[in-house]
C-alpha cells in the first residue's frame, strides 16, 4: 500500500460500528490514541474509557490516570431500528464536527440452513440487512450530510470507507452454516466497489477488508492495524485479503480506481 | 500475603497490600456504580473464601430472607476471621470517599448465599428507612460517628462475590441494573456477573434500580452497606426515593 500525502493534519474522526465486537474492541484499544472514535455498539460493554465509563484508582480516586486518555465517544444503537443510522451520524457530527473514516465492523451471523427459508426469509433478510445494506446506508448518509460538497477537504483528510468483509465471501467455505453470511459479504464486496466508483468524484475512497478467521488464524490486532493501513493508503475499489500468508490487494473490478 | 489483623485496617491506605487490581471501572449509567475485578491478591482471596465456608459451616443461625430468597447472617455479630476486612474502618473509609459520603454514618455487613434456583428479584433502589439500633448491646451495626437517634437509609451498597467457582453465561446469579423499577427483571440495561473476586458497588439513590437474577449455580457474596441519616438523604434527593420504595413494595408484596 502507498502512503497518501494529506494537506490536513490532526486526528481523524472515525465512525466505527460493531465497537463492542472482537475487532471493534481491539481497534478502539489500539487506535483511540490516534483517532477520535465514535464507537457505535448494540450491546455488551466497550472495553475502553468512554464518556460513561472510566478507570479509577480506588486508593486515589481523583488521580488522573493515563488509561483514561483519549476516551471514545460511545453510542449505543441498534442500527436496524428506524432512523438509527441517521441518529448515529447526527451524533458523530454533533460531537466531532466531521467524519473522516467510516469503518463498518458490525456483523450478523446466523448459521441457520437455507432450507429454513421454506418457512421464513428471516435468515437472509436480517443477514443482508446488517452485513450489506447498513454499511452502504451509513456511508450514504455520511456522504449526503457531510462529504458530498467538499471534494478538496475529502482529499486533504483522506476520507474513506472501510467495510469489513470476510475470506468466506470469496469462495465457498466447507460445512453448513455460512451460506447467508458468505453471500451477504459477497454482496458487500460488490456494493463497495460500486460505492468507490460513485464516491470517486468527490474524493472519497471505499475499500473492503476481507480477513480470514480471527483470532483463530490471524491475530485480531493485525486486522485492526490493517484497517489503519488501508485508511492511510490511497487505494480505492479494492478488496484487501488478509490471511496467514499476509495481505493481497485485489481490485474488485478491472477498473479499480487509484487516485 | 495473608490478611493482617483487622484492627490494623484503620485508614484507606492500610488496604493497599491486600488489593490486587488498582484500576476499578467507574460507570455512570444507568446509575453511578463501580465494577472491579481481581479485587484482592490471590492469597487474601483464598483466605476470604475459606473463612466464608467456615462461617457457613459453623453457623446454624443463618436467616432466610423471604423477600430476596437468600440465606444470610451478619458479619458484625460473629467471629468471621479475614472477612472482618469488610467491617473495618478502612473499608468504610474507602467507600465513603469513593462515593463522596461526607456525613458520619454506619456500616452493616453480612454474608449472603443464593442457593441454586433462587428466584428472580425485582428492580429496587435499596432506599428503605430503617431505625438502626446502635445502642450498647446491639451487635450488627458499626457506628462511625453517625447520630444515635433517628432513621437511616443506605448510602452505598457493596457486593463482593466469592466461593462460586467458574462462572459462564447462563449460570445466572448476576446483579442486573435498570433504568426504572417498572422495567422487566429480564430486560436489564446491564448486568454484573458474580465472578469470584469481583466487586460491585453503587451509591444508593432514587434511581439505583438493581435486582438479583435467578441462578443455576450457588451464588455466594459478602455485602456491606454504608448508611446515612434520613435527613441527609432527603436533603440530597428529596423524598422521592422513599415514596418509590413504598410503591414497588406494594407491587411485589
Tab-separated table of C-alpha atoms in Angstrom:
chain	number	residue	atom	x	y	z
A	1	UNK	CA	0.000	0.000	0.000
A	2	UNK	CA	1.137	3.517	-0.675
A	3	UNK	CA	1.087	6.405	1.692
A	4	UNK	CA	-1.242	9.216	0.871
A	5	UNK	CA	0.030	12.710	1.495
A	6	UNK	CA	-2.544	14.790	3.262
A	7	UNK	CA	-2.660	18.523	3.369
A	8	UNK	CA	-4.667	18.411	6.560
A	9	UNK	CA	-3.140	17.392	9.823
A	10	UNK	CA	-4.511	16.359	13.184
A	11	UNK	CA	-6.577	13.479	14.455
A	12	UNK	CA	-9.006	11.892	12.087
A	13	UNK	CA	-12.547	11.202	13.201
A	14	UNK	CA	-13.576	7.575	12.826
A	15	UNK	CA	-17.169	6.396	12.880
A	16	UNK	CA	-16.960	2.731	13.863
A	17	UNK	CA	-19.812	0.222	14.034
A	18	UNK	CA	-19.570	-3.058	15.909
A	19	UNK	CA	-17.406	-1.376	18.522
A	20	UNK	CA	-18.147	-3.946	21.229
A	21	UNK	CA	-17.222	-6.865	18.993
A	22	UNK	CA	-13.847	-8.558	18.910
A	23	UNK	CA	-12.465	-6.405	16.127
A	24	UNK	CA	-14.174	-3.191	17.207
A	25	UNK	CA	-12.907	-3.514	20.763
A	26	UNK	CA	-9.395	-4.225	19.547
A	27	UNK	CA	-9.479	-1.276	17.168
A	28	UNK	CA	-10.623	1.050	19.958
A	29	UNK	CA	-7.996	-0.241	22.344
A	30	UNK	CA	-5.124	0.072	19.891
A	31	UNK	CA	-6.034	3.192	17.971
A	32	UNK	CA	-8.056	5.527	20.183
A	33	UNK	CA	-4.875	7.442	20.890
A	34	UNK	CA	-4.609	8.403	17.229
A	35	UNK	CA	-8.245	8.671	16.152
A	36	UNK	CA	-11.254	10.383	17.636
A	37	UNK	CA	-13.625	7.438	17.615
A	38	UNK	CA	-17.399	7.473	17.608
A	39	UNK	CA	-17.917	3.894	18.776
A	40	UNK	CA	-21.322	2.501	17.846
A	41	UNK	CA	-22.344	-0.681	19.620
A	42	UNK	CA	-25.554	-2.586	20.052
A	43	UNK	CA	-24.985	-4.425	23.322
A	44	UNK	CA	-22.323	-5.562	25.709
A	45	UNK	CA	-19.680	-3.225	27.004
A	46	UNK	CA	-16.930	-1.262	25.339
A	47	UNK	CA	-13.635	-2.216	26.888
A	48	UNK	CA	-12.136	1.260	26.741
A	49	UNK	CA	-12.863	4.530	28.546
A	50	UNK	CA	-15.899	6.381	27.259
A	51	UNK	CA	-17.940	9.386	28.307
A	52	UNK	CA	-19.883	6.954	30.518
A	53	UNK	CA	-17.161	4.705	31.886
A	54	UNK	CA	-13.603	5.248	33.036
A	55	UNK	CA	-10.978	3.855	35.361
A	56	UNK	CA	-10.296	4.947	38.890
A	57	UNK	CA	-7.614	4.048	41.376
A	58	UNK	CA	-9.616	3.018	44.442
A	59	UNK	CA	-6.963	4.337	46.769
A	60	UNK	CA	-6.611	7.615	44.922
A	61	UNK	CA	-9.943	8.151	43.183
A	62	UNK	CA	-9.265	11.669	41.995
A	63	UNK	CA	-5.879	10.934	40.449
A	64	UNK	CA	-5.565	11.420	36.688
A	65	UNK	CA	-4.890	8.045	35.069
A	66	UNK	CA	-3.127	7.538	31.773
A	67	UNK	CA	-5.593	4.734	30.982
A	68	UNK	CA	-8.349	7.318	30.694
A	69	UNK	CA	-6.653	9.338	27.975
A	70	UNK	CA	-8.495	9.605	24.668
A	71	UNK	CA	-11.857	8.138	25.604
A	72	UNK	CA	-14.066	7.053	22.749
A	73	UNK	CA	-17.495	8.561	22.247
A	74	UNK	CA	-19.861	5.648	22.863
A	75	UNK	CA	-23.212	5.486	21.074
A	76	UNK	CA	-25.470	2.575	21.897
A	77	UNK	CA	-27.682	1.821	18.936
A	78	UNK	CA	-29.493	-0.957	17.198
A	79	UNK	CA	-28.903	0.215	13.654
A	80	UNK	CA	-31.767	-1.964	12.453
A	81	UNK	CA	-34.254	0.317	14.184
A	82	UNK	CA	-35.834	3.064	12.065
A	83	UNK	CA	-33.835	6.295	11.839
A	84	UNK	CA	-30.990	4.918	13.947
A	85	UNK	CA	-28.386	5.226	11.199
A	86	UNK	CA	-29.307	8.864	10.745
A	87	UNK	CA	-29.177	9.421	14.518
A	88	UNK	CA	-25.716	7.891	14.757
A	89	UNK	CA	-24.378	10.155	12.002
A	90	UNK	CA	-26.018	13.184	13.607
A	91	UNK	CA	-24.425	12.349	16.959
A	92	UNK	CA	-20.974	11.830	15.453
A	93	UNK	CA	-21.144	15.134	13.597
A	94	UNK	CA	-22.531	16.956	16.608
A	95	UNK	CA	-19.748	15.595	18.797
A	96	UNK	CA	-16.774	15.957	16.455
A	97	UNK	CA	-17.880	18.305	13.685
A	98	UNK	CA	-16.757	15.955	10.934
A	99	UNK	CA	-16.286	12.321	9.926
A	100	UNK	CA	-13.123	11.254	8.108
A	101	UNK	CA	-13.291	7.483	8.240
A	102	UNK	CA	-16.236	5.089	8.327
A	103	UNK	CA	-15.396	1.567	9.475
A	104	UNK	CA	-18.270	-0.886	9.206
A	105	UNK	CA	-17.388	-3.732	11.556
A	106	UNK	CA	-20.873	-4.640	12.783
A	107	UNK	CA	-21.758	-8.132	11.712
A	108	UNK	CA	-24.654	-10.543	11.837
A	109	UNK	CA	-24.013	-14.274	11.756
A	110	UNK	CA	-26.884	-16.749	11.674
A	111	UNK	CA	-25.866	-20.318	10.974
A	112	UNK	CA	-29.321	-21.486	10.037
A	113	UNK	CA	-29.711	-23.619	6.909
A	114	UNK	CA	-31.014	-22.249	3.655
A	115	UNK	CA	-33.881	-24.719	3.864
A	116	UNK	CA	-35.185	-22.585	6.741
A	117	UNK	CA	-36.386	-20.205	4.042
A	118	UNK	CA	-39.193	-22.657	3.440
A	119	UNK	CA	-40.906	-21.134	6.446
A	120	UNK	CA	-39.309	-17.696	6.783
A	121	UNK	CA	-36.970	-15.394	4.918
A	122	UNK	CA	-35.546	-14.018	8.187
A	123	UNK	CA	-32.182	-15.688	7.670
A	124	UNK	CA	-31.412	-13.755	4.513
A	125	UNK	CA	-33.339	-10.603	5.387
A	126	UNK	CA	-31.545	-9.966	8.647
A	127	UNK	CA	-28.108	-11.056	7.478
A	128	UNK	CA	-28.165	-8.987	4.305
A	129	UNK	CA	-29.616	-6.020	6.156
A	130	UNK	CA	-26.816	-5.877	8.723
A	131	UNK	CA	-23.907	-7.107	6.604
A	132	UNK	CA	-24.631	-5.468	3.250
A	133	UNK	CA	-27.324	-2.801	3.395
A	134	UNK	CA	-26.414	-0.990	6.626
A	135	UNK	CA	-22.739	-0.372	5.762
A	136	UNK	CA	-23.686	1.236	2.464
A	137	UNK	CA	-26.548	3.154	4.041
A	138	UNK	CA	-24.259	4.534	6.724
A	139	UNK	CA	-21.729	5.665	4.139
A	140	UNK	CA	-24.522	7.150	2.025
A	141	UNK	CA	-25.851	9.232	4.906
A	142	UNK	CA	-22.371	10.470	5.828
A	143	UNK	CA	-21.840	11.319	2.179
A	144	UNK	CA	-25.092	13.213	1.817
A	145	UNK	CA	-24.765	15.006	5.117
A	146	UNK	CA	-21.088	15.885	5.121
A	147	UNK	CA	-18.878	14.711	2.264
A	148	UNK	CA	-20.598	15.464	-0.979
A	149	UNK	CA	-19.866	19.172	-1.193
A	150	UNK	CA	-16.236	19.223	-0.141
A	151	UNK	CA	-14.020	17.289	-2.521
A	152	UNK	CA	-10.953	19.280	-1.546
A	153	UNK	CA	-11.362	18.604	2.168
A	154	UNK	CA	-12.188	14.987	1.493
A	155	UNK	CA	-8.919	14.512	-0.345
A	156	UNK	CA	-6.964	16.558	2.168
A	157	UNK	CA	-8.232	14.404	5.030
A	158	UNK	CA	-8.007	11.158	3.057
A	159	UNK	CA	-11.648	10.424	3.808
A	160	UNK	CA	-12.759	6.890	3.119
A	161	UNK	CA	-14.986	3.939	3.914
A	162	UNK	CA	-13.660	0.563	5.024
A	163	UNK	CA	-16.149	-2.285	5.016
A	164	UNK	CA	-15.234	-5.439	6.893
A	165	UNK	CA	-15.924	-8.468	4.790
A	166	UNK	CA	-14.513	-11.969	5.056
A	167	UNK	CA	-12.467	-14.502	3.121
A	168	UNK	CA	-15.650	-16.545	3.217
A	169	UNK	CA	-17.092	-14.089	0.711
A	170	UNK	CA	-14.529	-15.082	-1.908
A	171	UNK	CA	-15.183	-18.794	-2.083
A	172	UNK	CA	-17.425	-21.472	-0.690
A	173	UNK	CA	-16.377	-22.457	2.824
A	174	UNK	CA	-16.970	-26.107	3.550
A	175	UNK	CA	-19.623	-27.002	6.040
A	176	UNK	CA	-23.092	-25.844	6.799
A	177	UNK	CA	-23.926	-22.542	8.343
A	178	UNK	CA	-22.116	-19.778	6.496
A	179	UNK	CA	-24.334	-19.519	3.444
A	180	UNK	CA	-26.170	-16.326	4.323
A	181	UNK	CA	-23.101	-14.760	5.912
A	182	UNK	CA	-20.863	-15.531	2.921
A	183	UNK	CA	-23.414	-14.351	0.388
A	184	UNK	CA	-24.080	-11.119	2.289
A	185	UNK	CA	-20.363	-10.381	2.466
A	186	UNK	CA	-20.003	-11.104	-1.242
A	187	UNK	CA	-22.778	-8.599	-1.816
A	188	UNK	CA	-20.931	-6.136	0.383
A	189	UNK	CA	-17.818	-6.581	-1.748
A	190	UNK	CA	-19.656	-5.704	-4.912
A	191	UNK	CA	-21.623	-2.854	-3.355
A	192	UNK	CA	-18.400	-1.369	-2.012
A	193	UNK	CA	-16.819	-1.498	-5.460
A	194	UNK	CA	-19.726	0.460	-6.861
A	195	UNK	CA	-19.665	2.811	-3.904
A	196	UNK	CA	-15.996	3.509	-4.624
A	197	UNK	CA	-16.899	4.428	-8.172
A	198	UNK	CA	-19.742	6.673	-7.011
A	199	UNK	CA	-17.645	8.444	-4.391
A	200	UNK	CA	-14.566	8.926	-6.524
A	201	UNK	CA	-15.769	12.254	-7.989
A	202	UNK	CA	-15.985	13.756	-4.509
A	203	UNK	CA	-12.596	12.435	-3.482
A	204	UNK	CA	-13.748	9.752	-1.072
A	205	UNK	CA	-12.343	6.235	-1.227
A	206	UNK	CA	-14.040	2.935	-0.362
A	207	UNK	CA	-12.477	-0.474	0.164
A	208	UNK	CA	-13.198	-3.895	1.541
A	209	UNK	CA	-11.004	-5.664	4.054
A	210	UNK	CA	-11.585	-9.418	3.864
A	211	UNK	CA	-9.702	-11.164	6.666
A	212	UNK	CA	-9.634	-14.865	7.356
A	213	UNK	CA	-10.877	-16.086	10.757
A	214	UNK	CA	-9.631	-14.016	13.627
A	215	UNK	CA	-8.336	-14.501	16.225
A	216	UNK	CA	-8.083	-18.177	15.247
A	217	UNK	CA	-5.920	-17.826	12.125
A	218	UNK	CA	-4.678	-14.252	12.259
A	219	UNK	CA	-4.403	-12.000	15.307
A	220	UNK	CA	-7.236	-9.530	15.733
A	221	UNK	CA	-4.633	-6.827	16.298
A	222	UNK	CA	-3.330	-7.431	12.774
A	223	UNK	CA	-6.810	-6.954	11.334
A	224	UNK	CA	-7.253	-3.731	13.314
A	225	UNK	CA	-3.872	-2.453	12.189
A	226	UNK	CA	-4.679	-3.295	8.583
A	227	UNK	CA	-7.764	-1.094	8.826
A	228	UNK	CA	-5.420	1.749	9.701
A	229	UNK	CA	-3.049	0.830	6.867
A	230	UNK	CA	-5.974	0.965	4.468
A	231	UNK	CA	-7.073	4.316	5.854
A	232	UNK	CA	-3.584	5.695	5.312
A	233	UNK	CA	-3.286	4.309	1.780
A	234	UNK	CA	-4.624	5.784	-1.421
A	235	UNK	CA	-6.349	2.596	-2.520
A	236	UNK	CA	-9.944	2.577	-3.577
A	237	UNK	CA	-12.265	-0.002	-5.053
A	238	UNK	CA	-10.119	-2.828	-3.712
A	239	UNK	CA	-10.730	-5.998	-1.792
A	240	UNK	CA	-7.784	-6.454	0.534
A	241	UNK	CA	-7.458	-10.059	1.610
A	242	UNK	CA	-5.702	-10.868	4.851
A	243	UNK	CA	-4.770	-14.383	5.861
A	244	UNK	CA	-1.898	-16.364	7.350
A	245	UNK	CA	0.187	-15.522	4.282
A	246	UNK	CA	-0.273	-11.804	4.630
A	247	UNK	CA	-2.010	-9.169	2.516
A	248	UNK	CA	-3.201	-9.325	-1.065
A	249	UNK	CA	-4.787	-6.393	-2.826
A	250	UNK	CA	-7.398	-7.444	-5.343
A	251	UNK	CA	-9.046	-4.823	-7.471
A	252	UNK	CA	-12.714	-5.643	-7.189
A	253	UNK	CA	-13.257	-4.665	-10.822
A	254	UNK	CA	-10.965	-4.223	-13.827
A	255	UNK	CA	-11.345	-0.507	-13.483
A	256	UNK	CA	-10.328	-0.350	-9.829
A	257	UNK	CA	-9.580	3.219	-9.016
A	258	UNK	CA	-6.440	4.763	-7.599
A	259	UNK	CA	-6.162	8.495	-7.072
B	1	UNK	CA	0.228	-12.075	51.713
B	2	UNK	CA	-2.290	-13.014	54.339
B	3	UNK	CA	-4.901	-10.846	55.958
B	4	UNK	CA	-3.370	-8.622	58.630
B	5	UNK	CA	-5.030	-8.196	61.986
B	6	UNK	CA	-8.299	-6.427	61.175
B	7	UNK	CA	-7.676	-3.878	63.881
B	8	UNK	CA	-4.762	-2.608	61.834
B	9	UNK	CA	-7.066	-1.737	58.931
B	10	UNK	CA	-7.884	1.759	60.057
B	11	UNK	CA	-7.134	4.003	57.094
B	12	UNK	CA	-7.802	3.563	53.386
B	13	UNK	CA	-4.136	3.055	52.570
B	14	UNK	CA	-3.936	0.158	55.028
B	15	UNK	CA	-5.810	-1.815	52.360
B	16	UNK	CA	-3.076	-1.259	49.790
B	17	UNK	CA	-1.173	-4.543	50.297
B	18	UNK	CA	-4.427	-6.503	50.115
B	19	UNK	CA	-5.660	-5.099	46.829
B	20	UNK	CA	-4.623	-6.666	43.558
B	21	UNK	CA	-6.185	-4.503	40.847
B	22	UNK	CA	-5.670	-0.786	41.163
B	23	UNK	CA	-7.879	0.000	38.219
B	24	UNK	CA	-11.563	-0.178	39.018
B	25	UNK	CA	-14.225	0.753	36.485
B	26	UNK	CA	-16.496	3.666	37.256
B	27	UNK	CA	-19.709	3.552	35.230
B	28	UNK	CA	-22.164	6.404	35.049
B	29	UNK	CA	-25.187	4.556	33.681
B	30	UNK	CA	-27.857	3.561	34.459
B	31	UNK	CA	-26.703	4.940	37.818
B	32	UNK	CA	-23.216	5.584	39.181
B	33	UNK	CA	-21.512	2.357	40.144
B	34	UNK	CA	-18.168	0.611	40.326
B	35	UNK	CA	-17.198	-2.771	38.950
B	36	UNK	CA	-13.825	-4.171	39.933
B	37	UNK	CA	-12.285	-7.489	39.004
B	38	UNK	CA	-9.349	-9.196	40.729
B	39	UNK	CA	-10.044	-7.129	43.806
B	40	UNK	CA	-7.839	-8.901	46.335
B	41	UNK	CA	-4.462	-10.536	45.909
B	42	UNK	CA	-4.790	-14.327	45.425
B	43	UNK	CA	-3.782	-15.356	48.958
B	44	UNK	CA	-6.288	-12.989	50.514
B	45	UNK	CA	-8.972	-14.048	48.057
B	46	UNK	CA	-8.474	-17.675	49.084
B	47	UNK	CA	-8.489	-16.777	52.772
B	48	UNK	CA	-11.752	-14.892	52.387
B	49	UNK	CA	-13.395	-17.802	50.548
B	50	UNK	CA	-12.157	-20.262	53.182
B	51	UNK	CA	-13.489	-18.170	56.037
B	52	UNK	CA	-16.771	-17.720	54.195
B	53	UNK	CA	-17.131	-21.514	54.023
B	54	UNK	CA	-16.161	-21.882	57.661
B	55	UNK	CA	-18.728	-19.299	58.683
B	56	UNK	CA	-21.492	-21.103	56.839
B	57	UNK	CA	-20.429	-24.488	58.129
B	58	UNK	CA	-20.352	-23.323	61.725
B	59	UNK	CA	-23.372	-21.081	61.802
B	60	UNK	CA	-26.732	-22.672	62.134
B	61	UNK	CA	-28.496	-19.392	62.582
B	62	UNK	CA	-28.274	-18.078	59.028
B	63	UNK	CA	-31.615	-16.471	58.451
B	64	UNK	CA	-33.740	-16.924	55.389
B	65	UNK	CA	-34.775	-13.692	53.704
B	66	UNK	CA	-38.162	-14.376	52.178
B	67	UNK	CA	-38.339	-11.195	50.101
B	68	UNK	CA	-34.993	-11.752	48.389
B	69	UNK	CA	-34.700	-15.558	48.669
B	70	UNK	CA	-31.286	-15.939	50.269
B	71	UNK	CA	-29.678	-17.262	53.422
B	72	UNK	CA	-27.701	-14.664	55.300
B	73	UNK	CA	-26.063	-13.721	58.503
B	74	UNK	CA	-24.385	-10.625	59.894
B	75	UNK	CA	-20.625	-10.344	59.964
B	76	UNK	CA	-20.545	-7.910	62.780
B	77	UNK	CA	-22.015	-10.111	65.459
B	78	UNK	CA	-19.804	-13.093	64.813
B	79	UNK	CA	-16.215	-14.253	64.611
B	80	UNK	CA	-15.556	-14.144	60.896
B	81	UNK	CA	-11.774	-14.220	60.537
B	82	UNK	CA	-10.458	-12.491	57.452
B	83	UNK	CA	-13.972	-11.373	56.496
B	84	UNK	CA	-13.518	-8.678	59.096
B	85	UNK	CA	-11.913	-6.624	56.355
B	86	UNK	CA	-15.461	-5.870	55.217
B	87	UNK	CA	-16.324	-4.291	58.543
B	88	UNK	CA	-13.060	-2.484	59.067
B	89	UNK	CA	-12.791	1.294	59.376
B	90	UNK	CA	-10.578	1.201	56.284
B	91	UNK	CA	-13.311	-0.462	54.220
B	92	UNK	CA	-15.852	2.082	55.434
B	93	UNK	CA	-13.488	4.941	54.653
B	94	UNK	CA	-12.676	3.556	51.203
B	95	UNK	CA	-16.273	3.603	50.032
B	96	UNK	CA	-17.388	6.791	51.719
B	97	UNK	CA	-14.530	8.505	49.933
B	98	UNK	CA	-15.231	6.850	46.578
B	99	UNK	CA	-18.869	7.902	46.674
B	100	UNK	CA	-18.391	11.247	48.355
B	101	UNK	CA	-20.274	10.499	51.562
B	102	UNK	CA	-19.138	13.189	53.929
B	103	UNK	CA	-21.565	12.724	56.772
B	104	UNK	CA	-20.611	10.291	59.513
B	105	UNK	CA	-22.728	7.179	59.407
B	106	UNK	CA	-22.973	3.475	59.979
B	107	UNK	CA	-21.888	0.206	58.432
B	108	UNK	CA	-23.608	-3.147	58.322
B	109	UNK	CA	-22.296	-6.228	56.598
B	110	UNK	CA	-23.252	-9.832	56.083
B	111	UNK	CA	-22.795	-12.921	54.020
B	112	UNK	CA	-25.427	-13.999	51.520
B	113	UNK	CA	-25.941	-17.347	49.887
B	114	UNK	CA	-28.332	-17.709	46.980
B	115	UNK	CA	-28.908	-21.407	46.553
B	116	UNK	CA	-29.257	-22.782	43.023
B	117	UNK	CA	-32.678	-21.943	41.681
B	118	UNK	CA	-33.186	-18.881	43.835
B	119	UNK	CA	-35.935	-16.875	42.241
B	120	UNK	CA	-35.517	-13.623	40.362
B	121	UNK	CA	-35.575	-10.494	42.451
B	122	UNK	CA	-37.201	-7.291	41.288
B	123	UNK	CA	-35.776	-3.851	40.451
B	124	UNK	CA	-35.436	-1.883	43.674
B	125	UNK	CA	-33.271	1.023	44.751
B	126	UNK	CA	-32.279	-0.051	48.281
B	127	UNK	CA	-33.722	3.123	49.764
B	128	UNK	CA	-35.610	1.971	52.804
B	129	UNK	CA	-35.607	3.985	56.025
B	130	UNK	CA	-34.556	1.857	58.965
B	131	UNK	CA	-34.229	2.649	62.604
B	132	UNK	CA	-30.791	1.187	63.262
B	133	UNK	CA	-30.291	0.232	66.842
B	134	UNK	CA	-26.819	1.496	67.560
B	135	UNK	CA	-27.098	1.443	71.315
B	136	UNK	CA	-24.991	-0.773	73.548
B	137	UNK	CA	-25.720	-4.457	73.284
B	138	UNK	CA	-26.715	-4.394	69.653
B	139	UNK	CA	-24.250	-6.361	67.584
B	140	UNK	CA	-24.911	-5.862	63.883
B	141	UNK	CA	-24.269	-2.167	63.280
B	142	UNK	CA	-20.934	-0.388	63.382
B	143	UNK	CA	-21.147	3.288	64.151
B	144	UNK	CA	-18.689	5.706	62.619
B	145	UNK	CA	-19.847	8.820	64.378
B	146	UNK	CA	-23.384	8.853	62.996
B	147	UNK	CA	-26.333	10.053	65.046
B	148	UNK	CA	-27.634	7.508	67.516
B	149	UNK	CA	-31.258	8.517	67.184
B	150	UNK	CA	-33.471	8.683	64.090
B	151	UNK	CA	-33.816	6.646	60.952
B	152	UNK	CA	-31.104	5.882	58.433
B	153	UNK	CA	-31.021	4.850	54.788
B	154	UNK	CA	-28.416	3.060	52.760
B	155	UNK	CA	-25.886	5.354	51.150
B	156	UNK	CA	-23.599	2.808	49.484
B	157	UNK	CA	-24.064	-0.879	48.751
B	158	UNK	CA	-21.006	-3.067	48.169
B	159	UNK	CA	-21.225	-6.646	46.917
B	160	UNK	CA	-18.164	-8.863	46.778
B	161	UNK	CA	-18.547	-12.246	45.057
B	162	UNK	CA	-16.530	-15.213	46.270
B	163	UNK	CA	-16.512	-19.005	46.673
B	164	UNK	CA	-18.537	-19.550	43.489
B	165	UNK	CA	-16.060	-21.196	41.147
B	166	UNK	CA	-16.018	-20.524	37.414
B	167	UNK	CA	-18.953	-18.591	36.017
B	168	UNK	CA	-20.284	-18.755	32.463
B	169	UNK	CA	-23.196	-17.031	30.727
B	170	UNK	CA	-26.333	-18.972	31.579
B	171	UNK	CA	-25.221	-19.737	35.125
B	172	UNK	CA	-27.242	-16.742	36.336
B	173	UNK	CA	-26.867	-15.032	39.682
B	174	UNK	CA	-25.974	-11.713	38.114
B	175	UNK	CA	-26.830	-8.428	39.716
B	176	UNK	CA	-28.707	-6.594	36.975
B	177	UNK	CA	-29.157	-2.852	36.591
B	178	UNK	CA	-32.237	-0.971	35.390
B	179	UNK	CA	-33.418	2.493	34.461
B	180	UNK	CA	-36.705	2.155	36.295
B	181	UNK	CA	-38.453	-0.015	38.856
B	182	UNK	CA	-41.104	-0.826	36.234
B	183	UNK	CA	-38.546	-2.422	33.907
B	184	UNK	CA	-38.877	-6.154	33.458
B	185	UNK	CA	-36.347	-8.061	35.525
B	186	UNK	CA	-35.252	-9.942	32.392
B	187	UNK	CA	-34.612	-6.777	30.375
B	188	UNK	CA	-31.855	-5.009	32.278
B	189	UNK	CA	-29.638	-2.236	30.986
B	190	UNK	CA	-26.593	-4.087	32.189
B	191	UNK	CA	-25.562	-6.979	34.425
B	192	UNK	CA	-22.649	-7.783	36.678
B	193	UNK	CA	-21.806	-11.500	36.723
B	194	UNK	CA	-20.908	-12.996	40.129
B	195	UNK	CA	-17.366	-13.870	39.168
B	196	UNK	CA	-15.117	-14.673	42.105
B	197	UNK	CA	-13.054	-11.796	43.460
B	198	UNK	CA	-15.280	-9.262	41.680
B	199	UNK	CA	-16.834	-6.293	43.401
B	200	UNK	CA	-19.916	-4.279	42.517
B	201	UNK	CA	-20.646	-1.096	44.452
B	202	UNK	CA	-23.091	1.716	43.961
B	203	UNK	CA	-24.381	4.841	45.528
B	204	UNK	CA	-27.951	4.292	46.743
B	205	UNK	CA	-30.285	6.928	45.388
B	206	UNK	CA	-33.835	7.086	43.977
B	207	UNK	CA	-32.578	5.687	40.653
B	208	UNK	CA	-30.245	2.879	41.729
B	209	UNK	CA	-32.523	0.108	40.496
B	210	UNK	CA	-30.987	-3.323	40.597
B	211	UNK	CA	-32.018	-6.914	41.090
B	212	UNK	CA	-30.708	-10.393	41.692
B	213	UNK	CA	-31.224	-12.741	38.721
B	214	UNK	CA	-32.170	-16.358	39.133
B	215	UNK	CA	-29.227	-18.756	39.277
B	216	UNK	CA	-28.345	-22.283	38.257
B	217	UNK	CA	-25.245	-22.351	40.446
B	218	UNK	CA	-24.863	-21.280	44.036
B	219	UNK	CA	-24.039	-17.596	44.412
B	220	UNK	CA	-22.103	-16.522	47.497
B	221	UNK	CA	-21.363	-12.921	48.295
B	222	UNK	CA	-20.381	-10.590	51.073
B	223	UNK	CA	-22.460	-7.465	51.220
B	224	UNK	CA	-21.710	-4.278	53.082
B	225	UNK	CA	-23.922	-1.231	53.431
B	226	UNK	CA	-22.873	2.250	54.403
B	227	UNK	CA	-25.740	4.187	55.960
B	228	UNK	CA	-26.525	7.879	56.236
B	229	UNK	CA	-29.226	9.658	58.198
B	230	UNK	CA	-32.603	10.099	56.501
B	231	UNK	CA	-32.342	13.865	56.855
B	232	UNK	CA	-29.038	13.836	54.998
B	233	UNK	CA	-30.583	11.729	52.247
B	234	UNK	CA	-33.697	13.887	51.913
B	235	UNK	CA	-31.580	17.000	51.690
B	236	UNK	CA	-29.816	15.482	48.675
B	237	UNK	CA	-32.614	13.669	46.897
B	238	UNK	CA	-35.900	14.759	48.382
B	239	UNK	CA	-38.296	12.085	49.495
B	240	UNK	CA	-38.974	10.686	46.012
B	241	UNK	CA	-36.979	7.526	46.511
B	242	UNK	CA	-38.699	6.798	49.777
B	243	UNK	CA	-42.102	7.002	48.087
B	244	UNK	CA	-40.957	4.740	45.235
B	245	UNK	CA	-39.899	2.052	47.638
B	246	UNK	CA	-43.342	2.028	49.196
B	247	UNK	CA	-44.866	1.904	45.705
B	248	UNK	CA	-42.960	-1.085	44.369
B	249	UNK	CA	-43.131	-2.724	47.750
B	250	UNK	CA	-46.875	-2.975	47.178
B	251	UNK	CA	-46.383	-4.417	43.700
B	252	UNK	CA	-44.015	-7.121	44.853
B	253	UNK	CA	-45.626	-7.953	48.164
